[in-house]
PDB file of C-alpha atoms in Angstrom:
ATOM      1  CA  UNK W 522      21.780 -10.861  19.070  1.00  0.00           C
ATOM      2  CA  UNK W 523      25.385 -11.686  19.896  1.00  0.00           C
ATOM      3  CA  UNK W 524      25.656 -13.753  16.714  1.00  0.00           C
ATOM      4  CA  UNK W 525      24.592 -10.880  14.502  1.00  0.00           C
ATOM      5  CA  UNK W 526      26.928  -8.389  16.208  1.00  0.00           C
ATOM      6  CA  UNK W 527      29.873 -10.767  15.941  1.00  0.00           C
ATOM      7  CA  UNK W 528      29.226 -11.440  12.250  1.00  0.00           C
ATOM      8  CA  UNK W 529      28.857  -7.708  11.585  1.00  0.00           C
ATOM      9  CA  UNK W 530      32.195  -7.152  13.329  1.00  0.00           C
ATOM     10  CA  UNK W 531      33.908  -9.741  11.112  1.00  0.00           C
ATOM     11  CA  UNK W 532      32.404  -8.205   7.956  1.00  0.00           C
ATOM     12  CA  UNK W 533      33.466  -4.706   8.994  1.00  0.00           C
ATOM     13  CA  UNK W 534      37.009  -5.874   9.683  1.00  0.00           C
ATOM     14  CA  UNK W 535      37.028  -7.704   6.340  1.00  0.00           C
ATOM     15  CA  UNK W 536      38.173 -10.947   7.983  1.00  0.00           C
ATOM     16  CA  UNK W 537      38.781 -13.789   5.542  1.00  0.00           C
ATOM     17  CA  UNK W 538      37.217 -16.338   7.881  1.00  0.00           C
ATOM     18  CA  UNK W 539      36.559 -19.713   6.246  1.00  0.00           C
ATOM     19  CA  UNK W 540      35.572 -22.077   9.086  1.00  0.00           C
ATOM     20  CA  UNK W 541      34.800 -21.912  12.789  1.00  0.00           C
ATOM     21  CA  UNK W 542      35.303 -24.772  15.215  1.00  0.00           C
ATOM     22  CA  UNK W 543      32.462 -25.649  17.580  1.00  0.00           C
ATOM     23  CA  UNK W 544      33.675 -28.435  19.849  1.00  0.00           C
ATOM     24  CA  UNK W 545      35.102 -30.997  17.425  1.00  0.00           C
ATOM     25  CA  UNK W 546      33.075 -29.834  14.427  1.00  0.00           C
ATOM     26  CA  UNK W 547      34.121 -27.285  11.812  1.00  0.00           C
ATOM     27  CA  UNK W 548      31.305 -25.147  10.429  1.00  0.00           C
ATOM     28  CA  UNK W 549      31.653 -22.996   7.262  1.00  0.00           C
ATOM     29  CA  UNK W 550      31.792 -19.311   8.170  1.00  0.00           C
ATOM     30  CA  UNK W 551      29.967 -18.463   4.944  1.00  0.00           C
ATOM     31  CA  UNK W 552      26.728 -19.984   6.182  1.00  0.00           C
ATOM     32  CA  UNK W 553      23.883 -18.863   8.397  1.00  0.00           C
ATOM     33  CA  UNK W 554      24.353 -22.191  10.175  1.00  0.00           C
ATOM     34  CA  UNK W 555      27.468 -20.505  11.576  1.00  0.00           C
ATOM     35  CA  UNK W 556      25.266 -17.763  13.043  1.00  0.00           C
ATOM     36  CA  UNK W 557      22.934 -20.406  14.441  1.00  0.00           C
ATOM     37  CA  UNK W 558      25.779 -22.048  16.328  1.00  0.00           C
ATOM     38  CA  UNK W 559      27.002 -18.720  17.663  1.00  0.00           C
ATOM     39  CA  UNK W 560      23.524 -18.013  18.990  1.00  0.00           C
ATOM     40  CA  UNK W 561      23.330 -21.344  20.819  1.00  0.00           C
ATOM     41  CA  UNK W 562      25.507 -21.648  23.923  1.00  0.00           C
ATOM     42  CA  UNK W 563      24.501 -25.269  24.538  1.00  0.00           C
ATOM     43  CA  UNK W 564      25.259 -27.471  21.470  1.00  0.00           C
ATOM     44  CA  UNK W 565      22.380 -29.785  22.432  1.00  0.00           C
ATOM     45  CA  UNK W 566      19.913 -26.929  22.607  1.00  0.00           C
ATOM     46  CA  UNK W 567      17.731 -26.196  19.589  1.00  0.00           C
ATOM     47  CA  UNK W 568      18.888 -23.174  17.586  1.00  0.00           C
ATOM     48  CA  UNK W 569      16.649 -20.086  17.584  1.00  0.00           C
ATOM     49  CA  UNK W 570      13.780 -20.388  15.099  1.00  0.00           C
ATOM     50  CA  UNK W 571      14.714 -17.357  13.029  1.00  0.00           C
ATOM     51  CA  UNK W 572      18.209 -18.767  12.459  1.00  0.00           C
ATOM     52  CA  UNK W 573      16.946 -22.184  11.431  1.00  0.00           C
ATOM     53  CA  UNK W 574      14.554 -20.612   8.925  1.00  0.00           C
ATOM     54  CA  UNK W 575      17.355 -18.981   6.931  1.00  0.00           C
ATOM     55  CA  UNK W 576      19.979 -21.696   7.380  1.00  0.00           C
ATOM     56  CA  UNK W 577      20.001 -22.395   3.627  1.00  0.00           C
ATOM     57  CA  UNK W 578      21.537 -18.991   2.850  1.00  0.00           C
ATOM     58  CA  UNK W 579      25.252 -19.227   2.117  1.00  0.00           C
ATOM     59  CA  UNK W 580      27.801 -16.623   0.997  1.00  0.00           C
ATOM     60  CA  UNK W 581      28.629 -18.773  -2.050  1.00  0.00           C
ATOM     61  CA  UNK W 582      25.052 -18.916  -3.378  1.00  0.00           C
ATOM     62  CA  UNK W 583      24.079 -17.414  -6.721  1.00  0.00           C
ATOM     63  CA  UNK W 584      20.396 -18.004  -6.016  1.00  0.00           C
ATOM     64  CA  UNK W 585      18.863 -18.072  -2.517  1.00  0.00           C
ATOM     65  CA  UNK W 586      15.633 -20.036  -2.130  1.00  0.00           C
ATOM     66  CA  UNK W 587      14.106 -18.938   1.184  1.00  0.00           C
ATOM     67  CA  UNK W 588      10.488 -19.484   0.182  1.00  0.00           C
ATOM     68  CA  UNK W 589       7.980 -20.644   2.782  1.00  0.00           C
ATOM     69  CA  UNK W 590      10.384 -20.420   5.735  1.00  0.00           C
ATOM     70  CA  UNK W 591       8.173 -18.281   7.967  1.00  0.00           C
ATOM     71  CA  UNK W 592      10.539 -15.347   7.577  1.00  0.00           C
ATOM     72  CA  UNK W 593       9.327 -12.128   9.224  1.00  0.00           C
ATOM     73  CA  UNK W 594      10.867  -8.772  10.087  1.00  0.00           C
ATOM     74  CA  UNK W 595      13.405 -10.164  12.586  1.00  0.00           C
ATOM     75  CA  UNK W 596      14.630 -12.762  10.113  1.00  0.00           C
ATOM     76  CA  UNK W 597      14.756 -10.141   7.344  1.00  0.00           C
ATOM     77  CA  UNK W 598      17.055  -8.039   9.532  1.00  0.00           C
ATOM     78  CA  UNK W 599      19.303 -11.066   9.996  1.00  0.00           C
ATOM     79  CA  UNK W 600      19.399 -11.593   6.235  1.00  0.00           C
ATOM     80  CA  UNK W 601      20.258  -7.908   5.839  1.00  0.00           C
ATOM     81  CA  UNK W 602      23.227  -8.338   8.163  1.00  0.00           C
ATOM     82  CA  UNK W 603      24.466 -11.405   6.285  1.00  0.00           C
ATOM     83  CA  UNK W 604      24.030 -10.237   2.675  1.00  0.00           C
ATOM     84  CA  UNK W 605      27.261  -8.168   2.524  1.00  0.00           C
ATOM     85  CA  UNK W 606      29.174 -11.464   2.506  1.00  0.00           C
ATOM     86  CA  UNK W 607      27.170 -12.838  -0.454  1.00  0.00           C
ATOM     87  CA  UNK W 608      29.472 -11.842  -3.290  1.00  0.00           C
ATOM     88  CA  UNK W 609      27.818 -14.044  -5.932  1.00  0.00           C
ATOM     89  CA  UNK W 610      24.119 -13.658  -5.162  1.00  0.00           C
ATOM     90  CA  UNK W 611      21.917 -12.711  -8.128  1.00  0.00           C
ATOM     91  CA  UNK W 612      18.401 -13.878  -7.202  1.00  0.00           C
ATOM     92  CA  UNK W 613      16.348 -14.269  -4.013  1.00  0.00           C
ATOM     93  CA  UNK W 614      13.072 -16.129  -3.540  1.00  0.00           C
ATOM     94  CA  UNK W 615      11.278 -14.956  -0.378  1.00  0.00           C
ATOM     95  CA  UNK W 616       7.786 -15.944  -1.472  1.00  0.00           C
ATOM     96  CA  UNK W 617       5.254 -17.412   0.944  1.00  0.00           C
ATOM     97  CA  UNK W 618       6.745 -15.827   4.070  1.00  0.00           C
ATOM     98  CA  UNK W 619       5.577 -13.330   6.742  1.00  0.00           C
ATOM     99  CA  UNK W 620       7.415 -10.196   5.633  1.00  0.00           C
ATOM    100  CA  UNK W 621       4.608  -7.650   5.488  1.00  0.00           C
ATOM    101  CA  UNK W 622       5.422  -4.051   4.630  1.00  0.00           C
ATOM    102  CA  UNK W 623       8.109  -3.663   7.318  1.00  0.00           C
ATOM    103  CA  UNK W 624       9.944  -6.801   6.222  1.00  0.00           C
ATOM    104  CA  UNK W 625       9.803  -5.751   2.571  1.00  0.00           C
ATOM    105  CA  UNK W 626      11.283  -2.376   3.532  1.00  0.00           C
ATOM    106  CA  UNK W 627      14.163  -4.148   5.315  1.00  0.00           C
ATOM    107  CA  UNK W 628      14.871  -6.255   2.217  1.00  0.00           C
ATOM    108  CA  UNK W 629      14.720  -3.130   0.034  1.00  0.00           C
ATOM    109  CA  UNK W 630      17.259  -1.433   2.312  1.00  0.00           C
ATOM    110  CA  UNK W 631      19.519  -4.492   2.190  1.00  0.00           C
ATOM    111  CA  UNK W 632      19.460  -4.590  -1.608  1.00  0.00           C
ATOM    112  CA  UNK W 633      20.645  -0.994  -1.793  1.00  0.00           C
ATOM    113  CA  UNK W 634      23.884  -1.736   0.041  1.00  0.00           C
ATOM    114  CA  UNK W 635      27.025  -3.053  -1.623  1.00  0.00           C
ATOM    115  CA  UNK W 636      27.550  -5.609  -3.070  1.00  0.00           C
ATOM    116  CA  UNK W 637      23.827  -6.431  -3.439  1.00  0.00           C
ATOM    117  CA  UNK W 638      22.891  -3.178  -5.132  1.00  0.00           C
ATOM    118  CA  UNK W 639      25.288  -4.038  -7.948  1.00  0.00           C
ATOM    119  CA  UNK W 640      24.389  -7.688  -8.514  1.00  0.00           C
ATOM    120  CA  UNK W 641      21.013  -8.889  -7.114  1.00  0.00           C
ATOM    121  CA  UNK W 642      18.655  -8.465 -10.074  1.00  0.00           C
ATOM    122  CA  UNK W 643      15.733 -10.791  -9.320  1.00  0.00           C
ATOM    123  CA  UNK W 644      13.470 -10.793  -6.251  1.00  0.00           C
ATOM    124  CA  UNK W 645      10.379 -12.911  -5.661  1.00  0.00           C
ATOM    125  CA  UNK W 646       8.025 -11.780  -2.867  1.00  0.00           C
ATOM    126  CA  UNK W 647       4.790 -13.252  -4.162  1.00  0.00           C
ATOM    127  CA  UNK W 648       1.971 -14.569  -1.997  1.00  0.00           C
ATOM    128  CA  UNK W 649       3.077 -13.648   1.510  1.00  0.00           C
ATOM    129  CA  UNK W 650       1.158 -15.478   4.244  1.00  0.00           C
ATOM    130  CA  UNK W 651      -2.354 -14.228   5.160  1.00  0.00           C
ATOM    131  CA  UNK W 652      -2.077 -11.241   7.480  1.00  0.00           C
ATOM    132  CA  UNK W 653       1.477 -10.538   6.318  1.00  0.00           C
ATOM    133  CA  UNK W 654       0.874  -9.419   2.738  1.00  0.00           C
ATOM    134  CA  UNK W 655       3.011  -6.596   1.392  1.00  0.00           C
ATOM    135  CA  UNK W 656       1.054  -3.313   1.212  1.00  0.00           C
ATOM    136  CA  UNK W 657       1.812  -0.351  -0.995  1.00  0.00           C
ATOM    137  CA  UNK W 658       4.523   1.255   1.167  1.00  0.00           C
ATOM    138  CA  UNK W 659       6.572  -1.962   1.081  1.00  0.00           C
ATOM    139  CA  UNK W 660       6.199  -2.186  -2.687  1.00  0.00           C
ATOM    140  CA  UNK W 661       7.206   1.461  -3.112  1.00  0.00           C
ATOM    141  CA  UNK W 662      10.333   0.850  -1.013  1.00  0.00           C
ATOM    142  CA  UNK W 663      11.328  -1.848  -3.496  1.00  0.00           C
ATOM    143  CA  UNK W 664      10.257  -0.177  -6.740  1.00  0.00           C
ATOM    144  CA  UNK W 665      11.160   3.449  -6.041  1.00  0.00           C
ATOM    145  CA  UNK W 666      14.459   5.269  -5.971  1.00  0.00           C
ATOM    146  CA  UNK W 667      15.885   6.136  -2.518  1.00  0.00           C
ATOM    147  CA  UNK W 668      16.980   9.608  -1.477  1.00  0.00           C
ATOM    148  CA  UNK W 669      20.724   9.510  -2.055  1.00  0.00           C
ATOM    149  CA  UNK W 670      23.646  11.356  -0.580  1.00  0.00           C
ATOM    150  CA  UNK W 671      27.418  10.817  -0.670  1.00  0.00           C
ATOM    151  CA  UNK W 672      27.313   8.195   2.067  1.00  0.00           C
ATOM    152  CA  UNK W 673      23.792   6.814   1.727  1.00  0.00           C
ATOM    153  CA  UNK W 674      22.536   3.793  -0.188  1.00  0.00           C
ATOM    154  CA  UNK W 675      22.331   3.798  -3.942  1.00  0.00           C
ATOM    155  CA  UNK W 676      19.612   2.427  -6.226  1.00  0.00           C
ATOM    156  CA  UNK W 677      19.282  -1.344  -6.404  1.00  0.00           C
ATOM    157  CA  UNK W 678      20.051  -3.380  -9.512  1.00  0.00           C
ATOM    158  CA  UNK W 679      16.667  -5.151  -9.473  1.00  0.00           C
ATOM    159  CA  UNK W 680      15.453  -5.988 -12.955  1.00  0.00           C
ATOM    160  CA  UNK W 681      12.655  -8.433 -12.098  1.00  0.00           C
ATOM    161  CA  UNK W 682      10.312  -8.004  -9.125  1.00  0.00           C
ATOM    162  CA  UNK W 683       7.372 -10.281  -8.332  1.00  0.00           C
ATOM    163  CA  UNK W 684       4.808  -8.851  -5.886  1.00  0.00           C
ATOM    164  CA  UNK W 685       1.822 -10.893  -7.014  1.00  0.00           C
ATOM    165  CA  UNK W 686      -0.760 -12.115  -4.516  1.00  0.00           C
ATOM    166  CA  UNK W 687      -0.336  -9.362  -1.923  1.00  0.00           C
ATOM    167  CA  UNK W 688      -2.557  -6.402  -0.895  1.00  0.00           C
ATOM    168  CA  UNK W 689      -1.410  -3.552  -3.074  1.00  0.00           C
ATOM    169  CA  UNK W 690      -4.796  -2.724  -4.614  1.00  0.00           C
ATOM    170  CA  UNK W 691      -7.887  -0.968  -3.326  1.00  0.00           C
ATOM    171  CA  UNK W 692      -8.301  -0.457   0.424  1.00  0.00           C
ATOM    172  CA  UNK W 693     -11.273   0.728   2.434  1.00  0.00           C
ATOM    173  CA  UNK W 694     -10.890   4.075   4.162  1.00  0.00           C
ATOM    174  CA  UNK W 695     -13.708   6.053   5.756  1.00  0.00           C
ATOM    175  CA  UNK W 696     -16.270   3.764   4.167  1.00  0.00           C
ATOM    176  CA  UNK W 697     -14.881   4.069   0.644  1.00  0.00           C
ATOM    177  CA  UNK W 698     -12.300   2.202  -1.435  1.00  0.00           C
ATOM    178  CA  UNK W 699      -9.130   4.104  -2.329  1.00  0.00           C
ATOM    179  CA  UNK W 700      -6.416   3.163  -4.800  1.00  0.00           C
ATOM    180  CA  UNK W 701      -3.498   5.040  -3.295  1.00  0.00           C
ATOM    181  CA  UNK W 702      -1.310   1.926  -3.520  1.00  0.00           C
ATOM    182  CA  UNK W 703      -1.265   1.511  -7.310  1.00  0.00           C
ATOM    183  CA  UNK W 704      -0.913   5.277  -7.729  1.00  0.00           C
ATOM    184  CA  UNK W 705       2.086   5.400  -5.372  1.00  0.00           C
ATOM    185  CA  UNK W 706       3.776   2.493  -7.158  1.00  0.00           C
ATOM    186  CA  UNK W 707       3.168   4.009 -10.588  1.00  0.00           C
ATOM    187  CA  UNK W 708       4.768   7.256  -9.465  1.00  0.00           C
ATOM    188  CA  UNK W 709       7.680   5.441  -7.808  1.00  0.00           C
ATOM    189  CA  UNK W 710       8.427   3.636 -11.053  1.00  0.00           C
ATOM    190  CA  UNK W 711       9.087   6.970 -12.754  1.00  0.00           C
ATOM    191  CA  UNK W 712      12.348   7.274 -10.825  1.00  0.00           C
ATOM    192  CA  UNK W 713      13.419   3.638 -11.124  1.00  0.00           C
ATOM    193  CA  UNK W 714      16.380   3.242 -13.463  1.00  0.00           C
ATOM    194  CA  UNK W 715      16.778  -0.545 -13.518  1.00  0.00           C
ATOM    195  CA  UNK W 716      13.473  -2.443 -13.175  1.00  0.00           C
ATOM    196  CA  UNK W 717      12.360  -4.193 -16.363  1.00  0.00           C
ATOM    197  CA  UNK W 718       9.724  -6.713 -15.256  1.00  0.00           C
ATOM    198  CA  UNK W 719       7.134  -6.023 -12.525  1.00  0.00           C
ATOM    199  CA  UNK W 720       4.438  -8.536 -11.592  1.00  0.00           C
ATOM    200  CA  UNK W 721       1.471  -7.073  -9.688  1.00  0.00           C
ATOM    201  CA  UNK W 722      -1.050  -9.785 -10.546  1.00  0.00           C
ATOM    202  CA  UNK W 723      -3.748 -10.810  -8.039  1.00  0.00           C
ATOM    203  CA  UNK W 724      -3.588  -7.600  -6.004  1.00  0.00           C
ATOM    204  CA  UNK W 725      -7.217  -6.345  -6.200  1.00  0.00           C
ATOM    205  CA  UNK W 726      -6.106  -3.417  -8.363  1.00  0.00           C
ATOM    206  CA  UNK W 727      -9.329  -3.185 -10.458  1.00  0.00           C
ATOM    207  CA  UNK W 728      -9.982  -0.603 -13.191  1.00  0.00           C
ATOM    208  CA  UNK W 729      -9.331   2.453 -11.032  1.00  0.00           C
ATOM    209  CA  UNK W 730      -6.013   1.139  -9.768  1.00  0.00           C
ATOM    210  CA  UNK W 731      -4.883  -0.007 -13.228  1.00  0.00           C
ATOM    211  CA  UNK W 732      -5.699   3.426 -14.659  1.00  0.00           C
ATOM    212  CA  UNK W 733      -3.085   4.915 -12.321  1.00  0.00           C
ATOM    213  CA  UNK W 734      -0.403   3.517 -14.612  1.00  0.00           C
ATOM    214  CA  UNK W 735      -1.479   5.722 -17.519  1.00  0.00           C
ATOM    215  CA  UNK W 736       0.502   8.851 -18.274  1.00  0.00           C
ATOM    216  CA  UNK W 737       2.957   8.685 -15.355  1.00  0.00           C
ATOM    217  CA  UNK W 738       6.016   7.195 -17.044  1.00  0.00           C
ATOM    218  CA  UNK W 739       8.729   9.603 -18.075  1.00  0.00           C
ATOM    219  CA  UNK W 740      10.889   8.647 -21.041  1.00  0.00           C
ATOM    220  CA  UNK W 741      14.450   7.956 -19.977  1.00  0.00           C
ATOM    221  CA  UNK W 742      17.729   8.008 -21.907  1.00  0.00           C
ATOM    222  CA  UNK W 743      17.236   6.352 -25.268  1.00  0.00           C
ATOM    223  CA  UNK W 744      13.648   7.565 -25.491  1.00  0.00           C
ATOM    224  CA  UNK W 745      11.914   4.792 -23.562  1.00  0.00           C
ATOM    225  CA  UNK W 746      11.130   3.620 -20.049  1.00  0.00           C
ATOM    226  CA  UNK W 747      13.392   0.996 -18.490  1.00  0.00           C
ATOM    227  CA  UNK W 748      10.277  -1.082 -17.684  1.00  0.00           C
ATOM    228  CA  UNK W 749       9.597  -3.565 -20.482  1.00  0.00           C
ATOM    229  CA  UNK W 750       6.773  -5.599 -18.923  1.00  0.00           C
ATOM    230  CA  UNK W 751       4.017  -4.932 -16.391  1.00  0.00           C
ATOM    231  CA  UNK W 752       1.830  -7.855 -15.292  1.00  0.00           C
ATOM    232  CA  UNK W 753      -1.649  -6.928 -14.033  1.00  0.00           C
ATOM    233  CA  UNK W 754      -3.426 -10.258 -14.523  1.00  0.00           C
ATOM    234  CA  UNK W 755      -6.231 -11.434 -12.195  1.00  0.00           C
ATOM    235  CA  UNK W 756      -6.991  -7.935 -10.939  1.00  0.00           C
ATOM    236  CA  UNK W 757     -10.522  -7.548 -12.291  1.00  0.00           C
ATOM    237  CA  UNK W 758      -9.426  -5.090 -14.997  1.00  0.00           C
ATOM    238  CA  UNK W 759     -12.052  -4.574 -17.697  1.00  0.00           C
ATOM    239  CA  UNK W 760     -11.397  -5.043 -21.401  1.00  0.00           C
ATOM    240  CA  UNK W 761     -11.902  -1.310 -21.994  1.00  0.00           C
ATOM    241  CA  UNK W 762      -9.189  -0.273 -19.503  1.00  0.00           C
ATOM    242  CA  UNK W 763      -6.881  -3.022 -20.761  1.00  0.00           C
ATOM    243  CA  UNK W 764      -7.094  -1.634 -24.288  1.00  0.00           C
ATOM    244  CA  UNK W 765      -6.420   1.888 -23.070  1.00  0.00           C
ATOM    245  CA  UNK W 766      -3.341   0.711 -21.171  1.00  0.00           C
ATOM    246  CA  UNK W 767      -2.052  -1.301 -24.113  1.00  0.00           C
ATOM    247  CA  UNK W 768      -2.370   1.783 -26.298  1.00  0.00           C
ATOM    248  CA  UNK W 769      -0.740   4.262 -23.905  1.00  0.00           C
ATOM    249  CA  UNK W 770       1.931   2.343 -22.037  1.00  0.00           C
ATOM    250  CA  UNK W 771       5.413   2.408 -23.637  1.00  0.00           C
ATOM    251  CA  UNK W 772       6.059  -1.263 -22.775  1.00  0.00           C
ATOM    252  CA  UNK W 773       4.388  -4.690 -22.819  1.00  0.00           C
ATOM    253  CA  UNK W 774       1.308  -5.213 -20.661  1.00  0.00           C
ATOM    254  CA  UNK W 775       0.218  -8.670 -19.520  1.00  0.00           C
ATOM    255  CA  UNK W 776      -3.349  -8.434 -18.258  1.00  0.00           C
ATOM    256  CA  UNK W 777      -5.654 -11.461 -18.357  1.00  0.00           C
ATOM    257  CA  UNK W 778      -8.669 -12.108 -16.114  1.00  0.00           C
TER     258      UNK W 778
END
């Protein structure tokens, strides 16, 4: 949209813009409300839905609560364009939205750009709306390490990631249930150098999916994995597999059913 392009232009030019005048009203430039006004030619006309949904996000926030706002891929892309101005942001709550795998991948990409990749350490994506749950590829985008080059994005600073209540567990394929999702996430975590707390509860992971987390973690500097807690509660994991995981995993396991 014109609003997004204009805001991107201001960020690229490093403009120290504090307020913008719309008619007789001054609107803070460090607010998505500013983008809403730019996207509305007629001041009496209702602002576009995707702008209204993220209007609470401000460049001065330390914690952004955008839960239950109906945010999908388009809104996630708008958030991605605005995040470079959020110099103080440390935590984002995007639970109960409509992100799906594509939206989660957009958020993952946003968090690997400066300044977010150096400061946002907590992300809540639990319980996306029915039909928009985050599948394995979205989770891997958040938990894994990106391919880096001199000009590409770096790893994010995420320390706590909540993906509970999505669809990461077993999926039917050719008449059988596969557990490629948990296996892909377990392998992605091997290259993650920051994540400490991962919540995968209520994801239909079952015994076979939970077993994917055995024997795939590589000790990092200091002789231990950076992950300190893995939550697998409410996944139908048997007591036998729970005991095996507790014995083999080099970090705390929370697994109650």
